[in-house]
Short mmCIF file of C-alpha atoms in Angstrom, two decimals:
data_model
loop_
_atom_site.label_atom_id
_atom_site.label_comp_id
_atom_site.label_asym_id
_atom_site.label_seq_id
_atom_site.Cartn_x
_atom_site.Cartn_y
_atom_site.Cartn_z
CA MET A 1270 -0.01 0.05 -0.04
CA GLU A 1271 1.61 3.15 -1.15
CA HIS A 1272 -0.49 5.85 0.37
CA TRP A 1273 -1.39 6.28 3.99
CA VAL A 1274 -3.59 8.66 5.85
CA PHE A 1275 -3.92 8.87 9.56
CA ARG A 1276 -6.59 10.94 10.99
CA HIS A 1277 -5.72 12.99 14.01
CA GLU A 1278 -7.58 13.55 17.24
CA ILE A 1279 -8.90 10.08 17.69
CA THR A 1280 -9.73 9.54 21.33
CA TYR A 1281 -11.52 6.23 21.59
CA LYS A 1282 -12.79 7.07 25.05
CA ASP A 1283 -14.94 9.81 23.51
CA LYS A 1284 -15.63 8.00 20.24
CA PRO A 1285 -16.28 4.29 20.82
CA ASN A 1286 -16.83 3.60 17.09
CA VAL A 1287 -13.24 4.66 16.24
CA TRP A 1288 -12.07 1.12 15.67
CA LEU A 1289 -14.79 0.54 13.14
CA GLN A 1290 -13.68 3.73 11.46
CA LEU A 1291 -10.10 2.54 11.44
CA LEU A 1292 -11.15 -0.73 9.81
CA ASN A 1293 -13.05 1.08 7.13
CA PRO A 1294 -10.81 1.32 4.02
CA VAL A 1295 -12.71 4.31 2.65
CA LEU A 1296 -11.75 6.29 5.69
CA ILE A 1297 -8.18 5.01 5.86
CA PHE A 1298 -7.08 5.05 2.23
CA GLY A 1299 -7.88 8.26 0.47
CA GLY A 1300 -7.44 6.75 -3.02
CA VAL A 1301 -10.39 4.44 -2.55
CA ARG A 1302 -12.72 7.39 -2.12
CA MET A 1303 -12.33 8.36 -5.76
CA ALA A 1304 -14.77 5.69 -7.03
CA ASN A 1305 -18.36 6.84 -7.42
CA GLU A 1306 -17.56 10.39 -6.32
CA GLU A 1307 -19.62 13.42 -7.45
CA VAL A 1308 -17.48 16.53 -7.30
CA VAL A 1309 -19.02 19.83 -8.46
CA LEU A 1310 -17.39 23.22 -8.19
CA LEU A 1311 -19.52 26.45 -8.37
CA SER A 1312 -16.95 28.79 -9.86
CA PHE A 1313 -16.25 31.89 -11.94
CA TRP A 1314 -13.23 31.94 -14.25
CA ALA A 1315 -11.63 35.17 -12.94
CA CYS A 1316 -12.33 34.50 -9.18
CA THR A 1317 -9.02 34.00 -7.38
CA PHE A 1318 -10.66 32.08 -4.53
CA ALA A 1319 -12.23 29.67 -6.99
CA GLY A 1320 -8.94 29.46 -8.81
CA LYS A 1321 -7.25 28.00 -5.77
CA VAL A 1322 -9.75 25.21 -5.59
CA ARG A 1323 -9.29 24.38 -9.33
CA VAL A 1324 -5.49 24.13 -8.84
CA ALA A 1325 -5.89 21.93 -5.72
CA LEU A 1326 -8.29 19.53 -7.45
CA ALA A 1327 -6.02 19.34 -10.57
CA GLU A 1328 -2.95 18.72 -8.47
CA LYS A 1329 -4.76 15.97 -6.64
CA GLY A 1330 -5.99 14.56 -9.94
CA ILE A 1331 -9.63 14.71 -8.86
CA GLU A 1332 -12.19 14.88 -11.71
CA TYR A 1333 -14.86 17.52 -11.17
CA LYS A 1334 -17.60 19.26 -12.97
CA SER A 1335 -17.12 23.08 -12.99
CA MET A 1336 -20.33 25.14 -13.07
CA GLU A 1337 -19.68 28.75 -14.07
CA GLN A 1338 -21.80 31.13 -12.03
CA ASP A 1339 -23.37 34.43 -12.89
CA MET A 1340 -21.99 36.83 -10.27
CA VAL A 1341 -24.90 39.39 -10.73
CA THR A 1342 -27.99 37.21 -10.82
CA LYS A 1343 -26.97 34.50 -8.43
CA GLY A 1344 -28.43 31.03 -9.37
CA ASP A 1345 -30.72 28.96 -7.24
CA LEU A 1346 -28.07 26.30 -6.73
CA LEU A 1347 -25.50 28.83 -5.35
CA LEU A 1348 -28.16 30.35 -3.01
CA LYS A 1349 -29.12 26.81 -1.86
CA MET A 1350 -25.54 25.66 -1.39
CA ASN A 1351 -24.16 28.82 0.29
CA PRO A 1352 -27.22 30.51 1.85
CA VAL A 1353 -25.10 32.40 4.39
CA HIS A 1354 -22.59 34.21 2.19
CA LYS A 1355 -24.08 33.53 -1.30
CA LYS A 1356 -20.59 33.46 -2.67
CA ILE A 1357 -18.41 31.24 -4.78
CA PRO A 1358 -16.45 29.04 -4.60
CA VAL A 1359 -18.56 26.18 -3.38
CA LEU A 1360 -17.37 22.61 -3.58
CA ILE A 1361 -20.23 20.19 -3.66
CA HIS A 1362 -18.97 16.74 -2.79
CA ASN A 1363 -21.55 13.94 -3.07
CA GLY A 1364 -24.33 16.55 -2.58
CA LYS A 1365 -22.76 18.20 0.45
CA PRO A 1366 -21.52 21.88 0.10
CA ILE A 1367 -18.21 23.19 1.45
CA CYS A 1368 -17.77 26.91 1.42
CA GLU A 1369 -14.80 29.36 1.75
CA SER A 1370 -11.71 28.69 -0.21
CA GLN A 1371 -9.28 28.01 2.60
CA ILE A 1372 -11.77 25.60 4.19
CA ILE A 1373 -12.31 23.87 0.85
CA LEU A 1374 -8.53 23.49 0.39
CA GLN A 1375 -8.17 21.84 3.75
CA TYR A 1376 -11.18 19.64 3.13
CA ILE A 1377 -9.65 18.51 -0.22
CA ASP A 1378 -6.36 17.77 1.54
CA GLU A 1379 -8.12 15.72 4.25
CA ILE A 1380 -10.46 13.84 1.91
CA TRP A 1381 -7.87 13.07 -0.78
CA PRO A 1382 -4.56 12.73 0.95
CA HIS A 1383 -3.34 10.09 -1.48
CA LYS A 1384 -1.50 12.54 -3.72
CA SER A 1385 0.14 15.99 -3.53
CA PRO A 1386 -0.30 16.83 0.15
CA LEU A 1387 -0.99 20.59 0.49
CA LEU A 1388 -0.30 21.20 4.18
CA PRO A 1389 2.94 19.93 5.65
CA LEU A 1390 3.04 17.32 8.38
CA ASP A 1391 4.63 19.33 11.23
CA PRO A 1392 2.03 21.40 13.30
CA HIS A 1393 4.24 24.54 13.35
CA GLN A 1394 4.96 24.33 9.60
CA ARG A 1395 1.20 23.91 9.11
CA ALA A 1396 0.54 27.04 11.19
CA VAL A 1397 3.13 28.95 9.13
CA ALA A 1398 1.47 27.80 5.82
CA ARG A 1399 -1.95 28.82 7.14
CA PHE A 1400 -0.54 32.18 8.25
CA TRP A 1401 0.68 33.00 4.68
CA ALA A 1402 -2.41 31.76 3.07
CA ASP A 1403 -4.40 34.03 5.28
CA PHE A 1404 -2.03 36.90 4.51
CA ILE A 1405 -2.67 36.33 0.75
CA ASP A 1406 -6.46 36.21 1.20
CA THR A 1407 -6.50 39.48 3.10
CA LYS A 1408 -3.48 41.72 2.31
CA ILE A 1409 -2.56 40.69 -1.20
CA CYS A 1410 -6.17 40.36 -2.25
CA GLU A 1411 -7.21 43.76 -0.86
CA LEU A 1412 -4.16 45.73 -2.16
CA GLY A 1413 -4.23 43.88 -5.51
CA LYS A 1414 -7.77 44.98 -6.10
CA LYS A 1415 -7.07 48.57 -4.93
CA ILE A 1416 -4.46 48.97 -7.61
CA TRP A 1417 -6.98 48.87 -10.43
CA LYS A 1418 -9.75 50.44 -8.38
CA THR A 1419 -7.86 53.62 -7.51
CA LYS A 1420 -5.95 56.40 -9.25
CA GLY A 1421 -3.49 59.15 -8.60
CA GLU A 1422 -1.92 59.42 -5.10
CA GLU A 1423 -4.10 56.66 -3.66
CA LYS A 1424 -2.89 54.27 -6.38
CA GLU A 1425 0.77 55.18 -5.76
CA ALA A 1426 0.46 54.58 -2.05
CA THR A 1427 -1.32 51.24 -2.73
CA LYS A 1428 1.51 50.15 -5.14
CA LYS A 1429 4.03 50.86 -2.42
CA GLU A 1430 2.18 48.83 0.22
CA PHE A 1431 1.51 46.11 -2.25
CA MET A 1432 5.24 45.81 -3.09
CA GLU A 1433 6.06 45.70 0.70
CA SER A 1434 3.69 42.80 1.07
CA LEU A 1435 5.09 40.98 -1.92
CA LYS A 1436 8.58 41.40 -0.51
CA LEU A 1437 7.45 39.56 2.62
CA LEU A 1438 6.31 36.70 0.41
CA GLU A 1439 9.57 36.87 -1.58
CA GLY A 1440 11.42 36.46 1.78
CA GLU A 1441 9.19 33.59 2.82
CA LEU A 1442 9.87 31.85 -0.55
CA GLY A 1443 13.59 32.31 -0.21
CA ASP A 1444 15.61 29.96 -2.44
CA LYS A 1445 13.06 27.18 -2.38
CA PRO A 1446 11.54 26.20 -5.71
CA TYR A 1447 8.07 26.37 -4.18
CA PHE A 1448 6.64 27.73 -0.91
CA GLY A 1449 5.85 24.13 -0.10
CA GLY A 1450 9.53 23.12 -0.55
CA GLU A 1451 10.24 20.70 -3.34
CA ASN A 1452 6.61 20.49 -4.25
CA LEU A 1453 3.59 22.69 -4.68
CA GLY A 1454 1.94 23.26 -1.23
CA TYR A 1455 -0.82 25.09 0.50
CA VAL A 1456 0.79 28.60 0.08
CA ASP A 1457 1.64 27.95 -3.59
CA VAL A 1458 -1.99 27.02 -4.38
CA SER A 1459 -3.28 30.01 -2.35
CA LEU A 1460 -1.05 32.53 -4.15
CA LEU A 1461 -1.15 31.34 -7.86
CA PRO A 1462 -4.59 32.69 -8.67
CA PHE A 1463 -3.45 36.08 -7.31
CA SER A 1464 -0.12 36.03 -9.11
CA CYS A 1465 -2.03 35.50 -12.39
CA TRP A 1466 -3.22 39.15 -11.86
CA PHE A 1467 0.40 40.48 -11.55
CA TYR A 1468 0.64 41.28 -15.28
CA ALA A 1469 -2.61 43.27 -15.23
CA GLN A 1470 -1.53 45.05 -12.04
CA GLU A 1471 1.83 45.97 -13.48
CA LYS A 1472 0.24 47.27 -16.70
CA VAL A 1473 -2.42 49.35 -14.94
CA GLY A 1474 -0.02 50.52 -12.25
CA ASP A 1475 2.97 51.10 -14.57
CA PHE A 1476 5.49 49.29 -12.33
CA SER A 1477 7.58 46.17 -12.30
CA ILE A 1478 7.15 43.47 -9.68
CA GLU A 1479 10.19 41.62 -10.89
CA THR A 1480 12.57 44.49 -10.01
CA ASP A 1481 12.04 43.96 -6.33
CA CYS A 1482 10.79 40.40 -6.31
CA PRO A 1483 12.64 38.41 -8.92
CA LYS A 1484 12.28 35.10 -7.05
CA LEU A 1485 8.50 35.48 -6.89
CA ILE A 1486 8.19 36.12 -10.59
CA ALA A 1487 10.56 33.13 -11.30
CA TRP A 1488 8.36 31.03 -8.95
CA HIS A 1489 5.23 32.11 -10.86
CA THR A 1490 6.78 31.11 -14.21
CA ARG A 1491 7.91 27.80 -12.76
CA CYS A 1492 4.44 27.01 -11.45
CA MET A 1493 2.68 28.00 -14.68
CA GLU A 1494 4.86 25.39 -16.52
CA LYS A 1495 2.99 22.67 -14.57
CA ASP A 1496 0.00 21.43 -16.56
CA SER A 1497 -2.19 21.16 -13.41
CA VAL A 1498 -1.66 24.88 -12.79
CA SER A 1499 -1.86 26.37 -16.34
CA ARG A 1500 -5.01 24.48 -17.23
CA SER A 1501 -6.75 25.66 -13.98
CA LEU A 1502 -6.00 29.33 -14.15
CA PRO A 1503 -6.87 32.06 -16.70
CA ASP A 1504 -4.37 33.60 -19.13
CA GLN A 1505 -2.85 36.85 -17.87
CA GLN A 1506 -3.85 38.69 -21.08
CA LYS A 1507 -7.44 37.71 -20.58
CA ILE A 1508 -7.24 38.99 -16.96
CA TYR A 1509 -5.74 42.31 -18.21
CA ARG A 1510 -8.63 42.77 -20.61
CA PHE A 1511 -11.06 41.89 -17.76
CA VAL A 1512 -9.40 44.49 -15.48
CA LEU A 1513 -9.76 47.19 -18.20
CA ASP A 1514 -13.44 46.34 -18.37
CA LEU A 1515 -13.73 46.50 -14.60
CA ARG A 1516 -12.07 49.90 -14.52
CA LYS A 1517 -14.59 51.16 -17.01
CA LEU A 1518 -17.43 49.66 -14.98
CA PHE A 1519 -16.15 51.31 -11.73
CA GLY A 1520 -15.40 54.51 -13.48
CA VAL A 1521 -11.72 54.64 -12.64
CA GLU A 1522 -10.27 55.39 -16.03
CA GLU A 1523 -7.41 57.88 -15.92
CA MET B 61 -2.87 3.60 26.16
CA GLU B 62 -5.89 5.68 26.38
CA HIS B 63 -5.26 8.48 23.95
CA TRP B 64 -4.25 8.25 20.34
CA VAL B 65 -3.29 10.68 17.76
CA PHE B 66 -2.76 9.89 14.14
CA ARG B 67 -1.38 12.56 11.96
CA HIS B 68 -2.91 12.89 8.56
CA GLU B 69 -1.38 13.35 5.17
CA ILE B 70 1.47 11.04 5.60
CA THR B 71 2.70 9.88 2.24
CA TYR B 72 5.78 7.85 2.82
CA LYS B 73 6.70 8.12 -0.91
CA ASP B 74 7.22 11.87 -0.39
CA LYS B 75 8.48 11.76 3.17
CA PRO B 76 10.84 8.80 3.63
CA ASN B 77 11.42 9.64 7.29
CA VAL B 78 7.72 9.05 8.10
CA TRP B 79 8.45 5.73 9.85
CA LEU B 80 10.90 7.36 12.11
CA GLN B 81 8.25 9.93 12.95
CA LEU B 82 5.69 7.31 13.61
CA LEU B 83 8.08 5.62 15.99
CA ASN B 84 8.64 8.83 17.93
CA PRO B 85 6.45 8.85 20.99
CA VAL B 86 6.60 12.67 21.17
CA LEU B 87 4.88 12.83 17.76
CA ILE B 88 2.47 10.05 18.37
CA PHE B 89 1.22 10.77 21.85
CA GLY B 90 0.34 14.32 22.54
CA GLY B 91 0.49 13.91 26.30
CA VAL B 92 4.26 13.33 26.28
CA ARG B 93 4.76 16.79 24.79
CA MET B 94 3.71 18.44 28.02
CA ALA B 95 7.05 17.84 29.70
CA ASN B 96 9.53 20.74 29.48
CA GLU B 97 7.15 22.90 27.51
CA GLU B 98 7.35 26.66 27.45
CA VAL B 99 4.03 28.18 26.50
CA VAL B 100 3.57 31.94 26.53
CA LEU B 101 0.52 33.88 25.34
CA LEU B 102 0.72 37.53 24.33
CA SER B 103 -2.78 38.62 25.18
CA PHE B 104 -5.07 41.39 26.29
CA TRP B 105 -7.90 40.70 28.76
CA ALA B 106 -10.73 42.12 26.62
CA CYS B 107 -9.54 40.81 23.21
CA THR B 108 -12.02 38.24 21.96
CA PHE B 109 -9.37 36.58 19.71
CA ALA B 110 -7.02 36.08 22.60
CA GLY B 111 -9.96 34.85 24.74
CA LYS B 112 -10.38 31.89 22.38
CA VAL B 113 -6.78 30.86 22.89
CA ARG B 114 -7.14 31.06 26.77
CA VAL B 115 -10.25 28.89 26.70
CA ALA B 116 -8.59 26.35 24.39
CA LEU B 117 -5.45 26.12 26.55
CA ALA B 118 -7.53 25.76 29.79
CA GLU B 119 -9.79 23.07 28.18
CA LYS B 120 -6.67 21.12 27.16
CA GLY B 121 -5.15 21.66 30.59
CA ILE B 122 -2.03 23.28 29.26
CA GLU B 123 -0.17 25.57 31.67
CA TYR B 124 0.95 28.84 30.14
CA LYS B 125 2.25 32.24 31.02
CA SER B 126 0.00 35.03 29.96
CA MET B 127 1.71 38.34 29.13
CA GLU B 128 -0.68 41.29 28.98
CA GLN B 129 0.14 43.60 26.08
CA ASP B 130 -0.31 47.31 25.84
CA MET B 131 -2.42 47.82 22.71
CA VAL B 132 -1.20 51.35 22.16
CA THR B 133 2.49 51.22 22.66
CA LYS B 134 3.18 47.77 21.28
CA GLY B 135 6.04 46.07 23.09
CA ASP B 136 9.26 44.82 21.54
CA LEU B 137 8.32 41.17 22.10
CA LEU B 138 5.05 41.53 20.25
CA LEU B 139 6.78 43.28 17.35
CA LYS B 140 9.44 40.62 17.25
CA MET B 141 6.92 37.71 17.42
CA ASN B 142 4.34 39.12 14.97
CA PRO B 143 6.23 41.51 12.75
CA VAL B 144 3.69 41.23 9.86
CA HIS B 145 0.43 42.07 11.71
CA LYS B 146 1.76 43.39 15.03
CA LYS B 147 -1.36 42.02 16.61
CA ILE B 148 -2.29 39.77 19.54
CA PRO B 149 -2.88 36.97 20.22
CA VAL B 150 0.50 35.35 19.70
CA LEU B 151 1.21 31.92 21.12
CA ILE B 152 4.92 31.37 21.73
CA HIS B 153 5.62 27.64 22.08
CA ASN B 154 9.11 26.79 22.97
CA GLY B 155 10.27 30.07 21.49
CA LYS B 156 8.37 29.74 18.18
CA PRO B 157 5.51 32.20 17.50
CA ILE B 158 2.10 31.14 16.12
CA CYS B 159 -0.19 34.05 15.06
CA GLU B 160 -3.85 34.50 14.24
CA SER B 161 -6.40 33.00 16.64
CA GLN B 162 -7.95 30.40 14.29
CA ILE B 163 -4.49 29.21 13.30
CA ILE B 164 -3.42 29.02 16.97
CA LEU B 165 -6.53 26.96 17.91
CA GLN B 166 -5.75 24.45 15.20
CA TYR B 167 -2.07 24.40 16.25
CA ILE B 168 -3.13 23.74 19.90
CA ASP B 169 -5.42 20.95 18.74
CA GLU B 170 -2.71 19.28 16.64
CA ILE B 171 0.05 19.65 19.23
CA TRP B 172 -2.02 18.60 22.26
CA PRO B 173 -4.64 16.15 20.93
CA HIS B 174 -4.53 14.11 24.19
CA LYS B 175 -7.55 15.89 25.72
CA SER B 176 -10.67 17.85 24.63
CA PRO B 177 -10.36 17.61 20.84
CA LEU B 178 -11.63 20.86 19.25
CA LEU B 179 -12.21 19.91 15.66
CA PRO B 180 -14.27 16.81 14.91
CA LEU B 181 -12.87 13.78 13.11
CA ASP B 182 -14.95 13.79 10.01
CA PRO B 183 -13.65 16.08 7.18
CA HIS B 184 -17.06 17.46 6.38
CA GLN B 185 -17.88 18.18 10.05
CA ARG B 186 -14.43 19.79 10.32
CA ALA B 187 -15.24 22.05 7.38
CA VAL B 188 -18.62 23.02 8.88
CA ALA B 189 -16.84 23.87 12.21
CA ARG B 190 -14.30 25.93 10.38
CA PHE B 191 -17.12 27.71 8.47
CA TRP B 192 -18.92 28.90 11.58
CA ALA B 193 -15.70 29.86 13.30
CA ASP B 194 -14.95 32.04 10.32
CA PHE B 195 -18.47 33.43 10.36
CA ILE B 196 -17.97 34.36 14.07
CA ASP B 197 -14.59 36.11 13.37
CA THR B 198 -15.98 38.22 10.55
CA LYS B 199 -19.74 38.77 10.79
CA ILE B 200 -20.34 38.46 14.60
CA CYS B 201 -17.13 40.37 15.42
CA GLU B 202 -17.88 43.20 12.92
CA LEU B 203 -21.57 43.64 13.79
CA GLY B 204 -20.85 43.26 17.51
CA LYS B 205 -18.36 46.14 17.41
CA LYS B 206 -20.68 48.20 15.30
CA ILE B 207 -23.41 48.11 17.98
CA TRP B 208 -21.39 50.14 20.40
CA LYS B 209 -19.59 52.23 17.76
CA THR B 210 -22.77 53.61 16.14
CA LYS B 211 -25.95 55.40 17.16
CA GLY B 212 -29.43 56.22 15.79
CA GLU B 213 -30.53 54.58 12.56
CA GLU B 214 -27.21 52.96 11.83
CA LYS B 215 -27.25 51.29 15.25
CA GLU B 216 -30.87 50.07 14.72
CA ALA B 217 -29.91 48.52 11.31
CA THR B 218 -26.82 46.95 12.90
CA LYS B 219 -28.87 45.37 15.74
CA LYS B 220 -31.24 43.82 13.18
CA GLU B 221 -28.42 42.36 11.11
CA PHE B 222 -26.66 41.21 14.34
CA MET B 223 -29.80 39.32 15.46
CA GLU B 224 -30.19 37.70 12.07
CA SER B 225 -26.55 36.41 12.32
CA LEU B 226 -27.14 35.17 15.87
CA LYS B 227 -30.35 33.32 14.70
CA LEU B 228 -28.11 31.44 12.20
CA LEU B 229 -25.91 30.39 15.12
CA GLU B 230 -29.03 29.47 17.18
CA GLY B 231 -30.07 27.21 14.30
CA GLU B 232 -26.68 25.65 13.97
CA LEU B 233 -26.60 24.91 17.77
CA GLY B 234 -30.10 23.39 17.57
CA ASP B 235 -30.87 21.15 20.61
CA LYS B 236 -27.25 20.14 21.18
CA PRO B 237 -25.76 21.18 24.50
CA TYR B 238 -22.68 22.50 22.70
CA PHE B 239 -21.84 23.30 19.08
CA GLY B 240 -19.33 20.48 19.37
CA GLY B 241 -22.09 18.11 20.37
CA GLU B 242 -21.71 16.58 23.85
CA ASN B 243 -18.50 18.50 24.47
CA LEU B 244 -17.04 21.91 23.94
CA GLY B 245 -15.60 22.14 20.39
CA TYR B 246 -14.04 24.52 17.92
CA VAL B 247 -17.15 26.64 17.38
CA ASP B 248 -17.86 26.91 21.14
CA VAL B 249 -14.35 28.09 21.91
CA SER B 250 -14.56 30.55 18.95
CA LEU B 251 -17.94 32.01 20.07
CA LEU B 252 -17.55 32.29 23.83
CA PRO B 253 -15.27 35.32 23.98
CA PHE B 254 -17.77 37.09 21.78
CA SER B 255 -20.88 35.96 23.73
CA CYS B 256 -19.22 37.51 26.80
CA TRP B 257 -19.88 40.82 25.08
CA PHE B 258 -23.68 40.03 24.67
CA TYR B 259 -24.64 41.72 28.00
CA ALA B 260 -22.75 44.90 27.08
CA GLN B 261 -24.28 44.91 23.58
CA GLU B 262 -27.82 44.43 25.02
CA LYS B 263 -27.33 47.25 27.49
CA VAL B 264 -25.94 49.69 24.97
CA GLY B 265 -28.37 48.60 22.26
CA ASP B 266 -31.35 48.29 24.52
CA PHE B 267 -32.53 44.93 23.18
CA SER B 268 -32.75 41.31 24.27
CA ILE B 269 -30.85 38.56 22.58
CA GLU B 270 -32.71 35.90 24.65
CA THR B 271 -36.04 36.81 23.09
CA ASP B 272 -35.04 35.49 19.66
CA CYS B 273 -32.20 33.27 20.59
CA PRO B 274 -33.00 31.50 23.94
CA LYS B 275 -30.92 28.41 23.16
CA LEU B 276 -27.84 30.54 22.53
CA ILE B 277 -28.23 32.35 25.84
CA ALA B 278 -28.79 29.02 27.60
CA TRP B 279 -25.65 27.64 25.87
CA HIS B 280 -23.58 30.65 27.04
CA THR B 281 -24.73 30.13 30.67
CA ARG B 282 -23.99 26.42 30.43
CA CYS B 283 -20.49 27.13 29.13
CA MET B 284 -19.73 29.73 31.78
CA GLU B 285 -20.41 27.09 34.44
CA LYS B 286 -17.32 25.27 33.28
CA ASP B 287 -14.28 26.33 35.26
CA SER B 288 -12.00 26.20 32.18
CA VAL B 289 -14.28 28.85 30.55
CA SER B 290 -15.15 31.13 33.41
CA ARG B 291 -11.49 31.56 34.54
CA SER B 292 -10.34 32.35 30.99
CA LEU B 293 -12.84 34.95 30.10
CA PRO B 294 -13.67 38.43 31.57
CA ASP B 295 -16.77 39.14 33.59
CA GLN B 296 -19.65 40.69 31.51
CA GLN B 297 -19.98 43.64 33.88
CA LYS B 298 -16.29 44.46 33.44
CA ILE B 299 -16.77 44.33 29.66
CA TYR B 300 -19.85 46.61 29.94
CA ARG B 301 -17.76 49.18 31.85
CA PHE B 302 -15.01 48.84 29.17
CA VAL B 303 -17.54 49.34 26.39
CA LEU B 304 -18.84 52.57 28.06
CA ASP B 305 -15.26 53.81 28.16
CA LEU B 306 -14.73 52.86 24.50
CA ARG B 307 -17.82 54.77 23.53
CA LYS B 308 -16.48 57.88 25.30
CA LEU B 309 -13.12 57.42 23.59
CA PHE B 310 -14.82 57.14 20.13
CA GLY B 311 -17.22 59.91 20.89
CA VAL B 312 -20.39 57.88 20.34
CA GLU B 313 -22.32 58.81 23.47
CA GLU B 314 -26.00 59.39 22.85
#
């Protein structure tokens, strides 16, 4: 048996059925789970949060049906599957919804641990990976948007803060090929959909990310050479055209 | 041996040293870790995010040194341990910092799984628990603050939205004694520091949470009867006095 998964937090005192669960091959060996699975992703091509889930599923080799959602008139299925936030991405696994991209990534990693583990094994390293994934979802996401949503002085200040944040990621990457080390990990999957917007941000903001963060740009290029990544994420030119449309829509043309 | 912990995501193909790790009792049995531990928490008594960590450590029976931080003039240790966000809580475990409350809770649960597991075993239930913990950190936190920060119509609209959010939690709790089922779990620990503010919010907002959410109020009372909870969280009268001071500070007296 090549692949192992051990669940943590098993206290048989509290959960008397744990031995039954341990004897169940579906629970023990992630690979078995792949038979008769129904995996649906409620997605939108340009959504960075949905992009993470697409990369993770592709890396794990999980087949899924992607259902593109209309972000203005939200469909009945989306409202039914995520009634609290009414947002994508939603992963529907055998009829059960899982919402919020970081939660979905961890679910995917726990359900299908047979291939390409996303989070490392060590608790402290796991905490560090979760920290940077959260940093990306908040800081990088917010500042990245603000670059194309603002103009003049506000845009210049945003560019400066954005670059400071990217330098922190450049430092975290260091000389490793991936944030996950030798392989794509949780932070890589979390950042890639955002780094696909770098080209558009540079064009709109008239600046170069590579000047201060050459390792980060080399990392992005390296990742995009992987089939699982490139077929899961949109082309940077398409994102640039989308950003120009968004700027018209938001009335931020200079 | 009464308590077991199995780590997940072990793929020996990728990690050839996994068998060594499995043979290491420190990695296998969480209880062993408690010897020669240095656990420090950078905290602030009224901070809801730090409150979660205090409850989790108390529930697990982990001894720690709490270091109260000045939220205005941030100390050197805080700046050193959380240079990115410069925020509490920070858990320093044997000299290594872990930041962000949800990440700290998961770290605590992974490092000390010998007692009071916070997250359930089943991946879907884990995703559901993470979803509500995130909902509390964003929605309940934001609206809860807004009640004492606003006045007039804005406050009335906030109270309405706050109650709608609490009703969702009331529905999630249902007839269970705890969100975690028969025992305190991840969602309980995440919500308790916020429910300690309910009394102050009701007084300042002149409304009753119990009218629409009787189960939630009964749950809060039930939890506060636990020694691990009551000694980790501030008294509601103290929070109320603190809120009145904050309102003066923010100039929102009516």
